[in-house]
Coordinates of N, CA and C in Angstrom, one line a residue:
M642 N -12.5 8.0 7.0 CA -12.3 8.6 6.0 C -11.9 7.6 4.8
K643 N -12.7 7.6 3.8 CA -12.4 6.8 2.6 C -11.1 7.4 1.8
I644 N -9.9 6.6 1.8 CA -8.6 7.2 1.1 C -8.2 6.0 0.0
I645 N -8.4 6.5 -1.2 CA -8.1 5.7 -2.6 C -7.5 6.3 -3.2
I646 N -6.3 5.7 -3.8 CA -5.4 6.1 -5.0 C -5.6 5.2 -6.0
L647 N -5.8 5.8 -7.3 CA -6.2 4.8 -8.3 C -5.2 5.4 -9.3
T648 N -4.5 4.6 -9.9 CA -3.2 4.8 -10.8 C -3.4 3.9 -12.0
S649 N -2.8 4.3 -13.2 CA -2.3 3.4 -14.3 C -1.1 2.6 -14.1
A650 N 0.1 3.0 -13.6 CA 1.2 2.7 -13.4 C 1.9 2.7 -12.1
G651 N 1.3 2.8 -10.9 CA 1.8 2.8 -9.7 C 2.5 4.3 -9.4
L652 N 3.6 4.3 -8.7 CA 4.3 5.4 -8.1 C 5.2 5.8 -9.3
S653 N 4.8 5.9 -10.4 CA 5.4 6.3 -11.8 C 5.7 8.0 -11.8
N654 N 5.1 8.6 -10.6 CA 5.2 10.0 -10.8 C 5.6 10.5 -9.4
Q655 N 6.5 11.3 -9.2 CA 6.8 12.0 -8.1 C 5.7 12.6 -7.1
K656 N 4.6 13.2 -7.9 CA 3.6 13.8 -7.2 C 2.7 12.8 -6.7
I657 N 2.6 11.7 -7.3 CA 1.8 10.5 -6.9 C 2.6 9.9 -5.7
T658 N 3.9 9.9 -5.7 CA 4.5 9.4 -4.5 C 4.5 10.2 -3.4
E659 N 4.3 11.3 -3.6 CA 4.4 12.2 -2.6 C 2.9 12.5 -1.8
E660 N 1.9 12.0 -2.6 CA 0.6 12.0 -2.2 C 0.4 10.7 -1.3
F661 N 0.8 9.7 -2.0 CA 0.7 8.4 -1.3 C 1.6 8.3 0.2
L662 N 2.6 9.0 0.6 CA 3.5 9.2 1.8 C 2.9 10.1 2.6
K663 N 2.2 11.2 2.1 CA 1.3 12.1 2.9 C 0.1 11.4 3.7
L664 N -0.4 10.5 2.8 CA -2.0 10.0 3.3 C -1.5 8.9 4.1
V665 N -0.6 8.0 3.9 CA -0.2 6.8 4.9 C 0.3 7.6 6.1
N666 N 0.8 8.6 6.1 CA 1.2 9.6 7.5 C 1.9 8.6 8.3
K667 N 3.2 8.0 7.8 CA 4.1 7.4 8.9 C 5.4 7.3 8.0
S668 N 6.7 7.1 8.9 CA 7.9 6.9 8.3 C 7.8 5.9 7.3
Q669 N 8.4 6.1 6.1 CA 8.7 5.1 5.1 C 9.1 3.7 5.6
S670 N 9.9 3.7 6.6 CA 10.4 2.4 7.2 C 9.2 1.8 8.0
G671 N 8.4 2.5 8.4 CA 7.4 2.0 9.2 C 6.0 1.5 8.3
I672 N 5.8 1.8 7.1 CA 4.9 1.5 6.3 C 4.4 -0.1 6.1
K673 N 3.3 -0.5 6.3 CA 3.0 -1.9 5.9 C 2.2 -2.3 5.0
V674 N 2.4 -3.0 3.9 CA 1.9 -3.0 2.5 C 1.4 -4.2 2.5
I675 N -0.2 -4.7 2.4 CA -0.4 -5.8 1.7 C -0.5 -5.7 0.2
F676 N 0.5 -6.5 -0.5 CA 0.8 -6.4 -2.1 C 0.3 -7.6 -2.9
V677 N -0.9 -7.3 -3.6 CA -1.4 -8.3 -4.3 C -1.2 -8.4 -5.9
P678 N -0.3 -9.4 -6.3 CA 0.1 -9.5 -7.7 C -1.0 -10.4 -8.4
T679 N -1.9 -11.0 -7.7 CA -2.7 -12.2 -8.5 C -3.0 -12.0 -9.7
A680 N -3.6 -10.7 -10.3 CA -4.0 -10.5 -11.6 C -2.8 -10.7 -12.7
S681 N -1.6 -10.9 -12.4 CA -0.5 -10.8 -13.4 C -0.1 -12.4 -13.5
R682 N -0.1 -12.9 -14.6 CA 0.3 -14.1 -15.1 C 0.8 -14.6 -16.1
T683 N 1.5 -13.5 -17.1 CA 2.2 -13.7 -17.9 C 3.6 -12.9 -17.6
K684 N 4.6 -13.2 -18.3 CA 5.7 -12.6 -18.3 C 5.9 -11.0 -18.2
E685 N 5.3 -10.7 -19.3 CA 5.4 -9.1 -19.1 C 4.6 -8.6 -17.9
E686 N 3.4 -9.3 -17.7 CA 2.7 -8.8 -16.3 C 3.2 -9.0 -15.3
L687 N 4.4 -9.8 -15.0 CA 4.8 -10.2 -13.9 C 6.1 -9.1 -13.8
F688 N 6.7 -9.0 -15.2 CA 7.7 -7.8 -14.9 C 7.2 -6.4 -14.2
Y689 N 6.1 -5.9 -14.6 CA 5.3 -4.9 -14.0 C 5.0 -4.9 -12.5
V690 N 4.9 -6.4 -11.9 CA 4.7 -6.7 -10.4 C 6.0 -6.3 -10.1
D691 N 7.0 -6.8 -10.6 CA 8.6 -6.5 -9.9 C 8.6 -5.1 -9.9
K692 N 8.5 -4.4 -10.9 CA 8.5 -2.7 -11.0 C 7.9 -2.2 -10.0
S693 N 6.6 -2.5 -9.5 CA 5.8 -1.9 -8.7 C 6.4 -2.2 -7.1
K694 N 6.9 -3.5 -7.0 CA 7.6 -3.9 -5.6 C 8.9 -2.9 -5.7
K695 N 9.5 -2.7 -6.7 CA 10.7 -2.2 -6.6 C 10.4 -0.6 -6.2
E696 N 9.3 0.2 -6.8 CA 8.9 1.4 -6.4 C 8.7 1.5 -5.0
L697 N 8.1 0.6 -4.3 CA 7.7 0.5 -3.0 C 9.2 0.6 -2.1
L698 N 10.0 -0.3 -2.5 CA 11.4 -0.4 -1.9 C 12.2 0.9 -1.8
D699 N 12.1 1.7 -3.3 CA 12.8 2.6 -3.4 C 12.6 3.9 -2.9
I700 N 11.4 3.8 -2.3 CA 10.6 5.2 -1.6 C 11.1 4.9 0.0
G701 N 11.6 3.5 0.2 CA 11.9 3.3 1.8 C 11.2 2.4 2.3
V702 N 10.2 2.0 1.6 CA 9.4 0.7 2.1 C 10.1 -0.5 2.8
K703 N 9.9 -1.1 3.9 CA 11.1 -2.1 4.1 C 10.7 -3.3 3.5
D704 N 11.4 -4.2 3.0 CA 11.0 -5.4 2.2 C 10.2 -6.6 3.0
E705 N 10.7 -6.4 4.6 CA 9.7 -7.3 5.5 C 8.3 -6.9 5.9
N706 N 8.1 -5.5 5.3 CA 6.7 -5.2 5.6 C 6.0 -4.9 4.3
I707 N 6.5 -5.6 3.5 CA 5.7 -6.0 2.0 C 5.2 -7.4 2.1
K708 N 4.0 -7.6 2.6 CA 3.4 -9.0 2.5 C 2.8 -9.3 1.1
V709 N 3.4 -10.5 0.3 CA 2.8 -10.7 -0.9 C 1.6 -11.6 -0.6
F710 N 0.6 -11.1 -0.9 CA -0.6 -11.8 -0.9 C -1.4 -12.4 -2.1
N711 N -1.0 -13.7 -2.3 CA -1.7 -14.4 -3.5 C -3.2 -14.8 -3.0
L712 N -4.1 -14.4 -3.8 CA -5.3 -14.8 -3.4 C -5.7 -16.2 -3.7
D713 N -5.3 -17.0 -2.9 CA -5.5 -18.5 -3.0 C -6.2 -19.3 -1.9
H714 N -6.7 -18.5 -1.1 CA -7.5 -19.0 0.0 C -8.5 -17.8 0.8
K715 N -9.7 -18.4 1.6 CA -10.5 -17.5 2.2 C -9.7 -16.6 3.0
I716 N -10.0 -15.4 2.9 CA -9.2 -14.2 3.6 C -10.0 -13.8 4.9
S717 N -9.4 -13.7 6.0 CA -10.0 -12.9 7.1 C -9.6 -11.8 7.4
Y718 N -10.1 -10.8 7.9 CA -9.8 -9.6 8.1 C -8.5 -9.3 8.8
E719 N -8.8 -10.2 9.8 CA -7.4 -10.5 10.7 C -5.9 -10.4 9.9
E720 N -6.1 -11.2 8.7 CA -4.8 -11.1 8.0 C -4.2 -9.9 7.5
V721 N -5.3 -8.9 7.4 CA -4.8 -7.5 6.9 C -4.7 -6.1 8.2
E722 N -5.3 -6.7 9.0 CA -5.6 -5.6 10.0 C -4.5 -4.7 10.4
G723 N -3.4 -5.3 10.7 CA -2.2 -4.4 11.1 C -1.4 -3.7 9.9
F724 N -1.9 -3.8 8.7 CA -1.4 -3.1 7.7 C -2.1 -1.8 7.3
D725 N -1.3 -1.0 6.5 CA -1.3 0.5 6.3 C -2.1 0.6 4.9
V726 N -1.6 -0.3 3.9 CA -2.2 -0.3 2.4 C -2.6 -1.3 1.9
I727 N -3.5 -1.7 1.2 CA -3.8 -2.8 0.1 C -3.3 -2.2 -1.0
Y728 N -2.2 -2.8 -1.9 CA -1.8 -2.3 -2.9 C -1.8 -3.4 -3.9
V729 N -2.8 -3.2 -4.9 CA -3.4 -4.3 -5.9 C -2.8 -4.1 -7.5
C730 N -1.9 -4.9 -7.8 CA -1.1 -5.0 -9.1 C -2.1 -5.2 -10.4
G731 N -1.4 -4.7 -11.6 CA -2.0 -4.9 -12.8 C -2.1 -6.5 -13.2
G732 N -2.6 -6.7 -14.4 CA -2.8 -7.6 -15.0 C -4.1 -8.1 -16.0
N733 N -4.8 -9.2 -15.4 CA -6.0 -9.6 -16.3 C -7.2 -9.2 -15.3
T734 N -8.1 -8.2 -15.7 CA -9.2 -7.8 -15.0 C -10.1 -8.7 -14.5
P735 N -10.7 -9.5 -15.4 CA -11.7 -10.6 -14.9 C -11.1 -11.9 -14.1
Y736 N -10.0 -12.0 -14.3 CA -9.4 -13.0 -13.5 C -9.2 -12.4 -12.3
L737 N -8.7 -11.5 -11.9 CA -8.5 -10.8 -10.6 C -9.8 -10.4 -9.9
L738 N -10.8 -10.0 -10.5 CA -12.2 -10.1 -10.0 C -12.8 -11.2 -9.5
Q739 N -12.5 -12.0 -10.2 CA -12.9 -13.6 -9.9 C -12.3 -13.9 -8.8
K740 N -11.0 -14.0 -8.6 CA -10.2 -14.3 -7.5 C -10.6 -13.6 -6.2
V741 N -10.8 -12.1 -6.3 CA -11.0 -11.1 -5.2 C -12.6 -11.8 -4.6
R742 N -13.3 -12.5 -5.6 CA -14.7 -12.6 -5.0 C -14.7 -14.0 -4.3
E743 N -13.9 -14.9 -5.1 CA -13.8 -16.1 -4.6 C -13.3 -16.4 -3.2
T744 N -12.3 -15.6 -2.7 CA -11.7 -15.6 -1.6 C -12.1 -14.6 -0.6
G745 N -13.5 -13.9 -1.0 CA -13.8 -13.2 -0.1 C -13.0 -12.0 0.3
F746 N -12.0 -11.4 -0.7 CA -11.2 -10.2 -0.4 C -11.9 -8.9 -0.9
D747 N -13.0 -9.0 -1.5 CA -13.8 -7.9 -1.9 C -14.3 -7.2 -0.8
N748 N -14.9 -8.2 0.3 CA -15.4 -7.7 1.6 C -14.3 -7.1 2.3
I749 N -13.3 -7.8 2.5 CA -12.1 -7.3 3.3 C -11.7 -6.1 2.8
I750 N -11.5 -5.8 1.3 CA -11.2 -4.3 0.8 C -12.1 -3.4 1.4
K751 N -13.5 -3.6 1.1 CA -14.2 -2.8 1.7 C -14.2 -2.4 3.1
Q752 N -14.0 -3.4 3.9 CA -13.8 -3.1 5.2 C -12.6 -2.2 5.6
F753 N -11.4 -2.6 4.8 CA -10.0 -2.0 5.1 C -10.5 -0.4 4.8
V754 N -11.2 -0.1 3.8 CA -11.2 1.3 3.1 C -12.3 2.1 4.3
E755 N -13.4 1.2 4.6 CA -14.2 1.9 5.8 C -13.6 2.2 7.0
N756 N -12.3 1.4 7.4 CA -11.8 1.6 8.6 C -10.3 3.1 8.6
G757 N -10.6 3.4 7.4 CA -9.7 4.7 7.0 C -8.3 4.4 6.2
K758 N -8.2 2.9 6.1 CA -6.7 2.6 5.5 C -6.8 2.8 3.7
L759 N -5.8 3.0 3.3 CA -5.6 3.2 2.1 C -5.5 2.0 1.0
Y760 N -6.3 2.2 0.1 CA -6.4 1.3 -1.1 C -5.6 1.8 -2.1
F761 N -4.7 1.3 -2.9 CA -3.9 1.8 -3.9 C -4.0 0.9 -4.9
G762 N -4.5 1.1 -6.3 CA -4.7 0.3 -7.5 C -3.8 0.7 -8.5
V763 N -3.4 0.0 -9.2 CA -2.5 -0.3 -10.1 C -3.2 -0.8 -11.5
S764 N -3.5 0.1 -12.6 CA -4.1 -0.7 -14.0 C -5.3 -1.4 -13.5
V765 N -5.5 -2.6 -13.4 CA -6.6 -3.5 -13.1 C -7.1 -3.2 -11.8
G766 N -6.1 -3.1 -10.8 CA -6.4 -2.8 -9.5 C -7.3 -1.6 -9.3
S767 N -7.0 -0.6 -10.3 CA -7.9 0.7 -10.4 C -9.3 0.2 -11.0
I768 N -9.2 -0.7 -11.8 CA -10.6 -0.7 -12.5 C -11.6 -1.6 -11.7
I769 N -11.1 -2.3 -11.0 CA -12.0 -3.4 -9.9 C -12.6 -2.6 -9.0
A770 N -12.1 -1.3 -8.5 CA -12.3 -0.2 -7.5 C -13.7 0.5 -8.0
G771 N -14.0 0.5 -9.3 CA -15.0 1.0 -9.5 C -16.6 0.2 -9.6
P772 N -17.4 0.8 -10.2 CA -18.7 -0.1 -10.2 C -18.9 -1.1 -11.3
S773 N -18.0 -0.8 -12.3 CA -18.1 -2.1 -13.6 C -16.7 -2.1 -14.1
I774 N -16.3 -3.3 -14.5 CA -15.1 -3.4 -15.1 C -15.4 -3.6 -16.7
E775 N -16.5 -3.6 -17.1 CA -16.8 -3.9 -18.4 C -15.8 -3.1 -19.3
I776 N -15.1 -2.0 -19.2 CA -14.5 -1.3 -20.0 C -13.2 -2.0 -20.3
S777 N -12.7 -3.0 -19.6 CA -11.5 -3.5 -19.7 C -11.8 -4.9 -20.5
I778 N -13.0 -5.2 -21.2 CA -13.0 -6.5 -21.9 C -12.4 -6.2 -23.2
P779 N -12.5 -5.1 -23.7 CA -11.9 -5.0 -25.3 C -10.4 -5.2 -25.1
F780 N -9.9 -5.1 -23.7 CA -8.4 -5.0 -23.7 C -8.0 -6.5 -23.2
D781 N -8.9 -6.9 -22.4 CA -8.5 -8.1 -21.6 C -9.0 -9.5 -22.1
S782 N -8.1 -10.7 -22.0 CA -9.0 -11.9 -22.2 C -9.8 -12.2 -21.3
N783 N -11.0 -12.5 -21.5 CA -11.9 -13.1 -20.5 C -12.0 -14.7 -20.4
D784 N -10.9 -15.1 -20.2 CA -10.8 -16.3 -20.0 C -11.4 -17.2 -19.0
V785 N -11.8 -16.6 -18.1 CA -12.5 -16.9 -16.8 C -14.1 -17.0 -17.3
K786 N -14.5 -16.7 -18.4 CA -15.8 -16.2 -18.8 C -16.6 -15.8 -17.8
M787 N -16.1 -14.5 -17.4 CA -17.1 -13.7 -16.6 C -18.3 -13.2 -17.3
T788 N -19.3 -13.1 -16.6 CA -20.5 -12.6 -17.4 C -21.3 -11.6 -16.4
D789 N -20.7 -11.4 -14.9 CA -21.4 -10.2 -14.0 C -20.1 -9.6 -13.7
F790 N -20.1 -8.1 -14.4 CA -18.6 -7.4 -14.5 C -19.1 -6.4 -13.4
T791 N -19.8 -6.5 -12.3 CA -19.8 -5.6 -11.1 C -18.3 -5.7 -10.5
G792 N -17.9 -4.1 -10.3 CA -16.7 -4.0 -9.6 C -17.1 -3.9 -8.1
L793 N -16.1 -3.5 -7.2 CA -16.2 -3.4 -5.7 C -16.8 -2.2 -5.4
N794 N -17.3 -1.5 -6.3 CA -18.3 0.0 -5.8 C -17.2 0.9 -4.9
L795 N -16.0 0.6 -4.7 CA -15.3 1.6 -3.9 C -15.4 3.2 -4.2
T796 N -15.9 3.4 -5.5 CA -15.9 4.6 -6.0 C -17.2 4.5 -7.2
D797 N -18.0 5.5 -7.7 CA -18.8 5.2 -8.8 C -18.2 5.7 -10.1
I798 N -16.9 5.9 -10.0 CA -16.1 6.1 -11.4 C -15.3 4.9 -12.0
V799 N -15.8 4.8 -13.3 CA -14.9 3.8 -14.1 C -13.7 4.4 -14.3
I800 N -12.3 3.6 -14.0 CA -11.0 4.0 -14.5 C -10.8 3.4 -15.8
S801 N -10.3 4.1 -16.6 CA -9.4 3.5 -17.8 C -8.1 3.8 -17.7
P802 N -7.3 3.0 -17.6 CA -5.9 2.9 -17.4 C -5.0 3.0 -18.9
H803 N -3.9 3.7 -18.5 CA -3.0 3.5 -19.7 C -3.7 4.2 -21.0
Y804 N -4.2 5.5 -20.8 CA -4.9 5.9 -21.8 C -3.8 6.7 -22.7
K805 N -4.3 6.5 -24.1 CA -3.7 6.9 -25.1 C -4.8 7.4 -26.2
E806 N -4.3 8.3 -27.0 CA -5.4 9.4 -27.9 C -5.9 8.2 -28.8
A807 N -5.1 7.3 -29.2 CA -6.1 6.4 -30.0 C -6.9 5.4 -29.5
E808 N -7.3 5.6 -28.1 CA -8.3 5.0 -27.5 C -9.4 5.7 -27.4
K809 N -9.3 6.8 -27.8 CA -10.6 8.0 -27.5 C -12.0 7.8 -28.0
E810 N -12.0 6.8 -29.3 CA -13.4 6.4 -29.7 C -13.8 5.3 -28.9
I811 N -12.8 4.2 -28.5 CA -13.5 3.3 -27.5 C -13.9 4.0 -26.3
I812 N -13.4 4.7 -25.6 CA -14.0 5.4 -24.5 C -15.1 6.1 -24.6
E813 N -15.2 7.0 -25.9 CA -16.4 7.5 -26.2 C -17.8 6.7 -26.2
E814 N -17.6 5.5 -26.9 CA -18.4 4.2 -27.2 C -18.8 3.9 -25.5
F815 N -18.0 3.6 -24.6 CA -18.4 3.3 -23.4 C -19.1 4.4 -22.8
R816 N -18.7 5.5 -22.8 CA -19.6 6.6 -22.2 C -21.0 6.6 -22.6
K817 N -21.4 6.3 -24.0 CA -22.6 5.9 -24.3 C -23.2 4.9 -23.6
K818 N -22.7 3.9 -23.4 CA -23.3 2.5 -23.1 C -23.3 2.4 -21.7
L819 N -22.3 3.2 -21.0 CA -22.4 2.6 -19.5 C -22.9 3.9 -18.6
K820 N -23.5 3.9 -17.7 CA -24.5 5.0 -17.1 C -23.1 5.6 -16.1
Y821 N -21.8 5.3 -16.0 CA -21.0 5.7 -15.1 C -19.9 6.8 -15.7
K822 N -19.7 7.6 -14.7 CA -18.6 8.4 -15.2 C -17.5 7.8 -15.4
I823 N -16.6 7.9 -16.4 CA -15.3 7.3 -17.0 C -14.2 8.2 -16.9
I824 N -13.0 8.2 -16.2 CA -11.9 8.9 -16.1 C -10.7 8.1 -16.9
P825 N -10.4 8.5 -18.1 CA -8.8 7.8 -18.6 C -8.2 8.5 -17.9
L826 N -7.1 7.5 -17.6 CA -5.4 8.0 -16.7 C -4.5 7.7 -17.8
T827 N -3.7 8.5 -17.7 CA -2.3 7.9 -18.4 C -1.5 7.5 -17.3
D828 N -0.2 6.9 -17.7 CA 0.6 6.4 -16.9 C 1.5 7.1 -16.1
N829 N 1.2 8.7 -16.0 CA 1.6 9.6 -15.4 C 0.7 10.2 -14.3
Q830 N -0.7 9.5 -14.3 CA -1.7 10.0 -13.7 C -2.4 9.4 -12.7
A831 N -3.0 10.0 -11.4 CA -3.6 8.9 -10.7 C -5.2 10.0 -10.1
L832 N -6.0 9.2 -9.7 CA -7.1 9.5 -9.1 C -7.5 9.5 -7.6
L833 N -7.3 10.8 -6.9 CA -7.3 10.4 -5.5 C -8.7 10.6 -5.2
I834 N -9.3 10.1 -4.1 CA -10.4 10.0 -3.8 C -10.1 10.1 -2.1
L835 N -10.7 11.2 -1.6 CA -10.7 11.4 -0.1 C -12.3 11.5 0.2
N836 N -12.6 10.7 0.8 CA -14.4 10.5 1.3 C -15.0 11.0 -0.3
N837 N -15.8 12.1 -0.5 CA -16.4 12.3 -1.6 C -15.7 13.2 -2.5
E838 N -14.5 13.8 -2.1 CA -13.7 14.6 -2.9 C -12.9 14.0 -3.9
I839 N -12.7 14.3 -4.9 CA -12.0 13.5 -6.1 C -11.0 14.5 -6.9
S840 N -9.6 14.3 -6.9 CA -8.9 15.0 -7.4 C -8.0 14.2 -8.6
L841 N -7.4 14.9 -9.5 CA -6.6 14.3 -10.6 C -4.9 15.0 -10.0
I842 N -3.8 13.8 -9.8 CA -2.6 13.9 -9.5 C -2.0 13.8 -10.8
G843 N -0.8 14.3 -11.0 CA 0.3 14.0 -11.8 C 0.2 15.0 -13.0
D844 N 0.6 14.4 -14.3 CA 0.9 15.3 -15.6 C 0.0 14.8 -16.6

């Protein structure tokens, strides 16, 4: 079964937290998480990484069961095999996608999901799960000079996180430009994908 939760702001909503725990289906103290902060490079971005980790600790995940995974080497599936969740934090989208590709983590994520494990995206961690990250370019610095914006294709939906009414026109322009379905998410919402069933969680 394909199990994916795509969020703007992590476990920011009780309904998202409840769904997360239900899908992992283990006691909180036994949940093992691969925690990927690689996209975050600025002080502000790193603040939200700390917030994400604190949210996991607050729901009962043990610190020793959270493996911080910096994408700085070629990754094998054996490194993630014993874990229940791959949790990918926010930051800079093109930079994250470049690192995911360079380390082979893209294929690891796909295999992890194929094996029925949970992929949990936060902000850009949600964007890269889709077919294209192009929607991030007006908001993120493309300092890695990326020209191939193809995402991981875990879903055929493009997520636009941190949605505010002021961004409506930008989203509409992308709807005309891209051939994919775009779903904007506020910081209190998440998209749940179970196989081919899609539902919105949160307020």
